[in-house]
Amino acid sequence: MIVTCLNSKAIKWVGAPCPLYVLACGVLLLFSGCASTPDKEGALDTSKSQAFSDLYDGKSTVTYATEFPVATAEEARQRGDLALRQGDLDLALYQYIQALELQTDGDHVSTLVRIGVIHASRGNLDLAEIAYRRALVIEPESAAALTELGLIRLKKRDNAMARELLSHSLEMASGQWRAHNALGILADLDGEHQSAIAHYQEALKHQPTSPLLLNNLGYSYYLSEDWPAAQAMFRQALDEDPDYKLAWQNLGLLYAREEQYTAAVDAFSHAMGLSQAYNDVGYLSMLDGHYELSEAFLQEAIKLSPSYYKTANQNMVRVRTLKAASDVQD
């Protein structure tokens, strides 16, 4: 799962990382042809089908030359599913493409979605998008393909298209929690926090113990300045997964916002090194104008890792400059 910032003081899952403030490592802010056999060069047999071979980007297919030939598309899909469960993504791709090339009735949608999911999981968003779009050419109302393509467009920051695809997906099948989660993220981006809360609550009806959803719901409460509800959701996420770093970071940010700085250090320390936790709380307390407290936290950060912690020293220079300017004004 990857994350990005929607607000300078909260963390949730979205897409690419961005810095919250000056950190040592950074607090990060909360998808028809005939049968093909390997040829001598180790590529799929494209003489019979150009339609699907471009969706394969794995190891040379010579690797699979000894695989027992499949007779039907269903057999190829079953082998692909088995390879996927075993974590062999290249073999799964190979088998799924064979299934596409053996399919005679033109119903390739579920296999194309499987191929897209593999590419998306490996970060190959362009090939994933191609697979999903081909599925939608065949079946424009495929809820699975609409959701997955919507998530790809969200990762690519095409928010308008993502919203359109995800909303259409829910029209086709309302119980898709990932679509609700993504629409919640988009709502928070637009400042529509009550709408976001409604989407996360709907998603939680289908995945009630998901730390990701609980954290994201807490984030929306945070943005709505409902601190007790936000803390309750972060704590519930941690009850489900005590090692869920995003929830610990958000909880630390919430404590800092409430000026409970010692508690913030403790929360941050569950998600990062102690020296970084002190640095981050030192920075946040500086933003709140508590310069003496900020100095104390930054001193502790430097004490814990004096040999390499340049960030804390840089923050110390800044807080002393701000403190001196404040003293002059007074």
Short mmCIF file of C-alpha atoms in Angstrom, two decimals:
data_model
loop_
_atom_site.label_atom_id
_atom_site.label_comp_id
_atom_site.label_asym_id
_atom_site.label_seq_id
_atom_site.Cartn_x
_atom_site.Cartn_y
_atom_site.Cartn_z
CA MET A 1 0.00 0.00 0.00
CA ILE A 2 1.23 3.30 -0.96
CA VAL A 3 0.35 6.87 0.82
CA THR A 4 0.34 10.63 0.13
CA CYS A 5 -0.49 13.85 1.93
CA LEU A 6 -3.94 15.36 1.79
CA ASN A 7 -3.27 17.75 4.63
CA SER A 8 -0.09 18.98 6.22
CA LYS A 9 -0.89 17.26 9.50
CA ALA A 10 -2.44 13.94 8.69
CA ILE A 11 -1.59 10.70 6.96
CA LYS A 12 -3.66 8.35 4.87
CA TRP A 13 -3.40 6.00 1.95
CA VAL A 14 -3.57 7.48 -1.54
CA GLY A 15 -0.77 7.10 -4.02
CA ALA A 16 2.71 8.59 -4.10
CA PRO A 17 4.58 9.80 -1.01
CA CYS A 18 5.19 13.44 -0.15
CA PRO A 19 7.01 15.09 2.76
CA LEU A 20 5.04 16.42 5.70
CA TYR A 21 7.83 18.60 7.05
CA VAL A 22 11.60 18.56 7.51
CA LEU A 23 12.37 15.01 8.62
CA ALA A 24 15.30 12.67 8.70
CA CYS A 25 13.58 10.06 6.53
CA GLY A 26 10.18 11.72 6.19
CA VAL A 27 6.75 11.05 7.60
CA LEU A 28 4.75 9.76 4.62
CA LEU A 29 1.15 10.61 4.11
CA LEU A 30 -3.42 6.96 3.50
CA PHE A 31 -5.38 -1.72 -8.77
CA SER A 32 -9.36 -13.69 -30.01
CA GLY A 33 -6.75 -16.05 -31.09
CA CYS A 34 -5.59 -19.63 -31.17
CA ALA A 35 -3.42 -21.52 -28.72
CA SER A 36 0.06 -20.12 -28.19
CA THR A 37 3.14 -22.12 -27.35
CA PRO A 38 6.73 -21.03 -26.74
CA ASP A 39 8.72 -20.59 -29.94
CA LYS A 40 12.45 -21.03 -30.40
CA GLU A 41 13.17 -17.43 -29.41
CA GLY A 42 11.17 -17.80 -26.23
CA ALA A 43 8.34 -15.39 -27.06
CA LEU A 44 4.64 -16.01 -27.28
CA ASP A 45 3.47 -17.18 -30.70
CA THR A 46 2.34 -13.84 -32.13
CA SER A 47 1.80 -15.21 -35.64
CA LYS A 48 -1.65 -16.37 -34.52
CA SER A 49 -2.54 -13.57 -32.15
CA GLN A 50 -1.27 -10.05 -31.74
CA ALA A 51 -4.13 -9.24 -29.39
CA PHE A 52 -2.68 -10.38 -26.08
CA SER A 53 1.05 -11.07 -26.31
CA ASP A 54 1.84 -7.42 -25.57
CA LEU A 55 0.36 -7.89 -22.10
CA TYR A 56 3.21 -10.21 -21.10
CA ASP A 57 6.30 -8.58 -19.59
CA GLY A 58 7.74 -11.46 -17.55
CA LYS A 59 10.80 -13.63 -17.94
CA SER A 60 11.52 -15.34 -21.26
CA THR A 61 8.83 -17.86 -22.04
CA VAL A 62 11.57 -20.40 -22.79
CA THR A 63 11.38 -20.87 -19.03
CA TYR A 64 7.97 -22.46 -19.51
CA ALA A 65 8.86 -24.63 -22.52
CA THR A 66 8.59 -27.75 -20.36
CA GLU A 67 5.14 -26.82 -19.04
CA PHE A 68 2.58 -29.47 -19.95
CA PRO A 69 0.39 -28.00 -22.74
CA VAL A 70 -3.08 -26.84 -21.79
CA ALA A 71 -6.10 -27.89 -23.82
CA THR A 72 -8.67 -25.29 -22.82
CA ALA A 73 -8.91 -21.70 -21.67
CA GLU A 74 -10.37 -22.83 -18.35
CA GLU A 75 -7.41 -25.13 -17.71
CA ALA A 76 -5.01 -22.27 -18.46
CA ARG A 77 -6.93 -19.97 -16.09
CA GLN A 78 -6.82 -22.58 -13.35
CA ARG A 79 -3.06 -22.96 -13.79
CA GLY A 80 -2.74 -19.18 -13.72
CA ASP A 81 -4.74 -19.00 -10.49
CA LEU A 82 -2.52 -21.65 -8.93
CA ALA A 83 0.64 -19.84 -10.00
CA LEU A 84 -0.78 -16.60 -8.61
CA ARG A 85 -1.52 -18.21 -5.23
CA GLN A 86 2.03 -19.54 -5.17
CA GLY A 87 3.45 -16.10 -5.93
CA ASP A 88 4.80 -16.92 -9.40
CA LEU A 89 3.51 -13.84 -11.20
CA ASP A 90 5.37 -14.46 -14.45
CA LEU A 91 3.93 -17.95 -14.81
CA ALA A 92 0.49 -16.65 -13.88
CA LEU A 93 0.71 -14.03 -16.62
CA TYR A 94 1.89 -16.63 -19.10
CA GLN A 95 -1.02 -18.93 -18.29
CA TYR A 96 -3.61 -16.15 -18.32
CA ILE A 97 -2.47 -14.99 -21.75
CA GLN A 98 -2.69 -18.56 -22.96
CA ALA A 99 -6.24 -18.60 -21.60
CA LEU A 100 -7.06 -15.46 -23.59
CA GLU A 101 -5.67 -16.99 -26.78
CA LEU A 102 -7.60 -20.22 -26.26
CA GLN A 103 -10.87 -18.48 -25.44
CA THR A 104 -13.41 -18.99 -28.23
CA ASP A 105 -16.48 -17.18 -26.95
CA GLY A 106 -14.86 -13.75 -26.59
CA ASP A 107 -15.49 -13.56 -22.83
CA HIS A 108 -12.06 -12.42 -21.75
CA VAL A 109 -13.06 -9.93 -19.05
CA SER A 110 -12.19 -11.81 -15.85
CA THR A 111 -8.85 -12.94 -17.26
CA LEU A 112 -7.94 -9.43 -18.42
CA VAL A 113 -8.77 -8.12 -14.94
CA ARG A 114 -6.50 -10.77 -13.40
CA ILE A 115 -3.69 -9.70 -15.74
CA GLY A 116 -4.25 -6.05 -14.84
CA VAL A 117 -4.13 -6.79 -11.13
CA ILE A 118 -0.76 -8.54 -11.54
CA HIS A 119 0.70 -5.62 -13.47
CA ALA A 120 -0.67 -3.12 -10.95
CA SER A 121 0.80 -5.09 -8.05
CA ARG A 122 4.21 -4.84 -9.71
CA GLY A 123 3.86 -1.11 -10.32
CA ASN A 124 3.39 -1.46 -14.07
CA LEU A 125 0.40 0.86 -14.21
CA ASP A 126 0.44 1.40 -17.96
CA LEU A 127 0.09 -2.29 -18.81
CA ALA A 128 -2.50 -2.69 -16.07
CA GLU A 129 -4.52 0.13 -17.58
CA ILE A 130 -4.33 -1.44 -21.04
CA ALA A 131 -5.68 -4.72 -19.65
CA TYR A 132 -8.56 -3.01 -17.83
CA ARG A 133 -9.49 -0.89 -20.83
CA ARG A 134 -9.58 -3.98 -23.06
CA ALA A 135 -11.88 -5.61 -20.54
CA LEU A 136 -14.19 -2.59 -20.65
CA VAL A 137 -14.29 -2.65 -24.45
CA ILE A 138 -15.74 -6.15 -24.13
CA GLU A 139 -17.95 -5.42 -21.11
CA PRO A 140 -18.42 -1.68 -20.44
CA GLU A 141 -20.41 -2.41 -17.27
CA SER A 142 -17.79 -4.64 -15.61
CA ALA A 143 -17.71 -3.41 -12.01
CA ALA A 144 -14.35 -5.08 -11.36
CA ALA A 145 -12.66 -3.49 -14.38
CA LEU A 146 -14.22 -0.09 -13.63
CA THR A 147 -12.97 -0.19 -10.04
CA GLU A 148 -9.46 -1.30 -10.95
CA LEU A 149 -9.15 1.28 -13.72
CA GLY A 150 -10.47 3.95 -11.37
CA LEU A 151 -7.77 3.07 -8.85
CA ILE A 152 -5.11 3.31 -11.57
CA ARG A 153 -6.36 6.75 -12.60
CA LEU A 154 -6.30 7.81 -8.94
CA LYS A 155 -2.68 6.69 -8.64
CA LYS A 156 -1.93 8.69 -11.78
CA ARG A 157 -3.64 11.72 -10.18
CA ASP A 158 -6.38 11.88 -12.80
CA ASN A 159 -8.95 12.52 -10.11
CA ALA A 160 -11.86 13.49 -12.34
CA MET A 161 -11.64 10.30 -14.40
CA ALA A 162 -11.05 8.22 -11.26
CA ARG A 163 -14.21 9.61 -9.68
CA GLU A 164 -16.26 8.92 -12.81
CA LEU A 165 -15.05 5.34 -13.11
CA LEU A 166 -15.44 4.52 -9.43
CA SER A 167 -18.90 6.04 -9.20
CA HIS A 168 -19.99 4.08 -12.26
CA SER A 169 -18.54 0.97 -10.71
CA LEU A 170 -20.70 1.39 -7.60
CA GLU A 171 -23.74 1.82 -9.82
CA MET A 172 -22.98 -1.64 -11.18
CA ALA A 173 -22.20 -3.23 -7.79
CA SER A 174 -22.64 -1.16 -4.63
CA GLY A 175 -20.69 -3.41 -2.27
CA GLN A 176 -17.18 -2.72 -3.56
CA TRP A 177 -15.32 -1.44 -0.53
CA ARG A 178 -12.20 -0.43 -2.47
CA ALA A 179 -14.26 1.87 -4.67
CA HIS A 180 -15.86 3.44 -1.58
CA ASN A 181 -12.42 3.89 0.00
CA ALA A 182 -11.03 5.58 -3.10
CA LEU A 183 -14.07 7.86 -3.39
CA GLY A 184 -13.57 8.75 0.27
CA ILE A 185 -10.02 9.80 -0.52
CA LEU A 186 -11.23 11.94 -3.42
CA ALA A 187 -13.87 13.54 -1.21
CA ASP A 188 -11.25 14.45 1.39
CA LEU A 189 -9.09 15.94 -1.36
CA ASP A 190 -12.03 18.18 -2.25
CA GLY A 191 -12.64 19.13 1.38
CA GLU A 192 -15.92 17.20 1.45
CA HIS A 193 -15.17 15.39 4.70
CA GLN A 194 -18.71 14.34 5.55
CA SER A 195 -19.03 12.67 2.16
CA ALA A 196 -15.68 10.96 2.78
CA ILE A 197 -16.86 9.72 6.18
CA ALA A 198 -19.98 8.25 4.55
CA HIS A 199 -17.87 6.39 1.97
CA TYR A 200 -15.53 4.94 4.62
CA GLN A 201 -18.45 3.90 6.79
CA GLU A 202 -20.02 2.14 3.80
CA ALA A 203 -16.72 0.41 3.04
CA LEU A 204 -16.45 -0.72 6.67
CA LYS A 205 -19.79 -2.52 6.35
CA HIS A 206 -17.96 -4.92 4.03
CA GLN A 207 -14.51 -4.86 5.68
CA PRO A 208 -15.23 -4.00 9.33
CA THR A 209 -11.78 -4.90 10.66
CA SER A 210 -9.66 -3.20 7.97
CA PRO A 211 -6.94 -1.05 9.60
CA LEU A 212 -6.64 0.93 6.36
CA LEU A 213 -10.32 1.89 6.38
CA LEU A 214 -10.37 2.63 10.10
CA ASN A 215 -7.30 4.83 9.71
CA ASN A 216 -8.80 6.66 6.74
CA LEU A 217 -12.06 7.23 8.60
CA GLY A 218 -10.04 8.59 11.51
CA TYR A 219 -8.26 10.90 9.10
CA SER A 220 -11.56 12.35 7.89
CA TYR A 221 -12.65 12.92 11.50
CA TYR A 222 -9.28 14.59 12.04
CA LEU A 223 -9.88 16.96 9.13
CA SER A 224 -13.36 17.64 10.53
CA GLU A 225 -11.68 18.56 13.86
CA ASP A 226 -13.56 15.82 15.66
CA TRP A 227 -10.56 14.82 17.76
CA PRO A 228 -12.26 12.20 19.99
CA ALA A 229 -13.73 10.37 17.00
CA ALA A 230 -10.39 10.54 15.16
CA GLN A 231 -8.51 9.11 18.13
CA ALA A 232 -11.09 6.35 18.54
CA MET A 233 -10.65 5.27 14.90
CA PHE A 234 -6.85 5.34 15.07
CA ARG A 235 -6.97 3.29 18.26
CA GLN A 236 -9.39 0.82 16.66
CA ALA A 237 -7.07 0.46 13.68
CA LEU A 238 -4.23 -0.32 16.08
CA ASP A 239 -6.38 -2.84 17.92
CA GLU A 240 -6.70 -4.67 14.60
CA ASP A 241 -3.01 -4.27 13.73
CA PRO A 242 -0.72 -3.05 16.53
CA ASP A 243 2.10 -2.57 14.01
CA TYR A 244 0.14 -0.39 11.58
CA LYS A 245 2.53 2.52 11.20
CA LEU A 246 0.16 4.92 9.47
CA ALA A 247 -2.23 4.81 12.42
CA TRP A 248 0.63 5.38 14.88
CA GLN A 249 1.84 8.36 12.84
CA ASN A 250 -1.64 9.83 12.63
CA LEU A 251 -2.14 9.31 16.34
CA GLY A 252 1.14 11.11 16.97
CA LEU A 253 0.04 14.01 14.79
CA LEU A 254 -3.27 14.18 16.65
CA TYR A 255 -1.49 14.29 20.02
CA ALA A 256 0.81 17.03 18.71
CA ARG A 257 -2.21 18.98 17.48
CA GLU A 258 -3.62 18.74 21.00
CA GLU A 259 -0.19 19.80 22.35
CA GLN A 260 0.28 16.46 24.11
CA TYR A 261 3.87 16.34 22.92
CA THR A 262 5.19 13.56 25.16
CA ALA A 263 2.36 11.31 24.01
CA ALA A 264 3.13 12.30 20.43
CA VAL A 265 6.76 11.18 20.82
CA ASP A 266 5.58 7.84 22.17
CA ALA A 267 3.13 7.34 19.28
CA PHE A 268 5.68 8.35 16.63
CA SER A 269 8.28 6.01 18.14
CA HIS A 270 6.10 3.03 17.16
CA ALA A 271 6.47 4.01 13.51
CA MET A 272 10.02 5.38 13.32
CA GLY A 273 13.29 5.69 15.19
CA LEU A 274 13.18 7.49 18.53
CA SER A 275 15.52 10.23 17.33
CA GLN A 276 13.25 10.94 14.38
CA ALA A 277 10.23 10.96 16.68
CA TYR A 278 11.87 13.64 18.85
CA ASN A 279 12.82 15.62 15.75
CA ASP A 280 9.29 15.53 14.37
CA VAL A 281 7.70 16.57 17.64
CA GLY A 282 10.34 19.30 17.95
CA TYR A 283 9.35 20.59 14.55
CA LEU A 284 5.61 20.43 15.27
CA SER A 285 5.99 22.20 18.60
CA MET A 286 8.04 24.87 16.81
CA LEU A 287 5.12 25.40 14.40
CA ASP A 288 2.90 25.90 17.45
CA GLY A 289 5.25 28.59 18.74
CA HIS A 290 6.56 26.58 21.72
CA TYR A 291 10.20 27.34 21.01
CA GLU A 292 11.72 26.26 24.32
CA LEU A 293 9.90 22.92 24.16
CA SER A 294 10.97 22.57 20.55
CA GLU A 295 14.61 23.12 21.49
CA ALA A 296 14.37 20.47 24.18
CA PHE A 297 12.92 17.89 21.79
CA LEU A 298 15.47 18.67 19.08
CA GLN A 299 18.32 18.50 21.60
CA GLU A 300 17.13 15.03 22.53
CA ALA A 301 17.02 14.04 18.87
CA ILE A 302 20.60 15.24 18.38
CA LYS A 303 21.72 13.51 21.57
CA LEU A 304 20.29 10.20 20.39
CA SER A 305 22.01 10.32 17.01
CA PRO A 306 24.61 13.08 16.83
CA SER A 307 26.72 11.47 14.12
CA TYR A 308 24.24 11.62 11.26
CA TYR A 309 21.11 13.47 12.30
CA LYS A 310 21.61 16.61 10.23
CA THR A 311 17.88 17.29 10.05
CA ALA A 312 17.53 17.92 13.77
CA ASN A 313 20.45 20.32 13.65
CA GLN A 314 18.85 22.17 10.74
CA ASN A 315 15.60 22.38 12.66
CA MET A 316 17.47 23.61 15.72
CA VAL A 317 18.94 26.49 13.73
CA ARG A 318 15.47 27.39 12.52
CA VAL A 319 13.81 27.27 15.93
CA ARG A 320 16.56 29.42 17.47
CA THR A 321 16.14 31.95 14.68
CA LEU A 322 12.39 32.06 15.27
CA LYS A 323 12.87 32.30 19.02
CA ALA A 324 15.32 35.20 18.62
CA ALA A 325 12.89 37.01 16.34
CA SER A 326 10.10 36.45 18.85
CA ASP A 327 12.22 37.81 21.69
CA VAL A 328 12.97 40.95 19.68
CA GLN A 329 9.28 41.54 19.00
CA ASP A 330 8.49 41.13 22.67
#
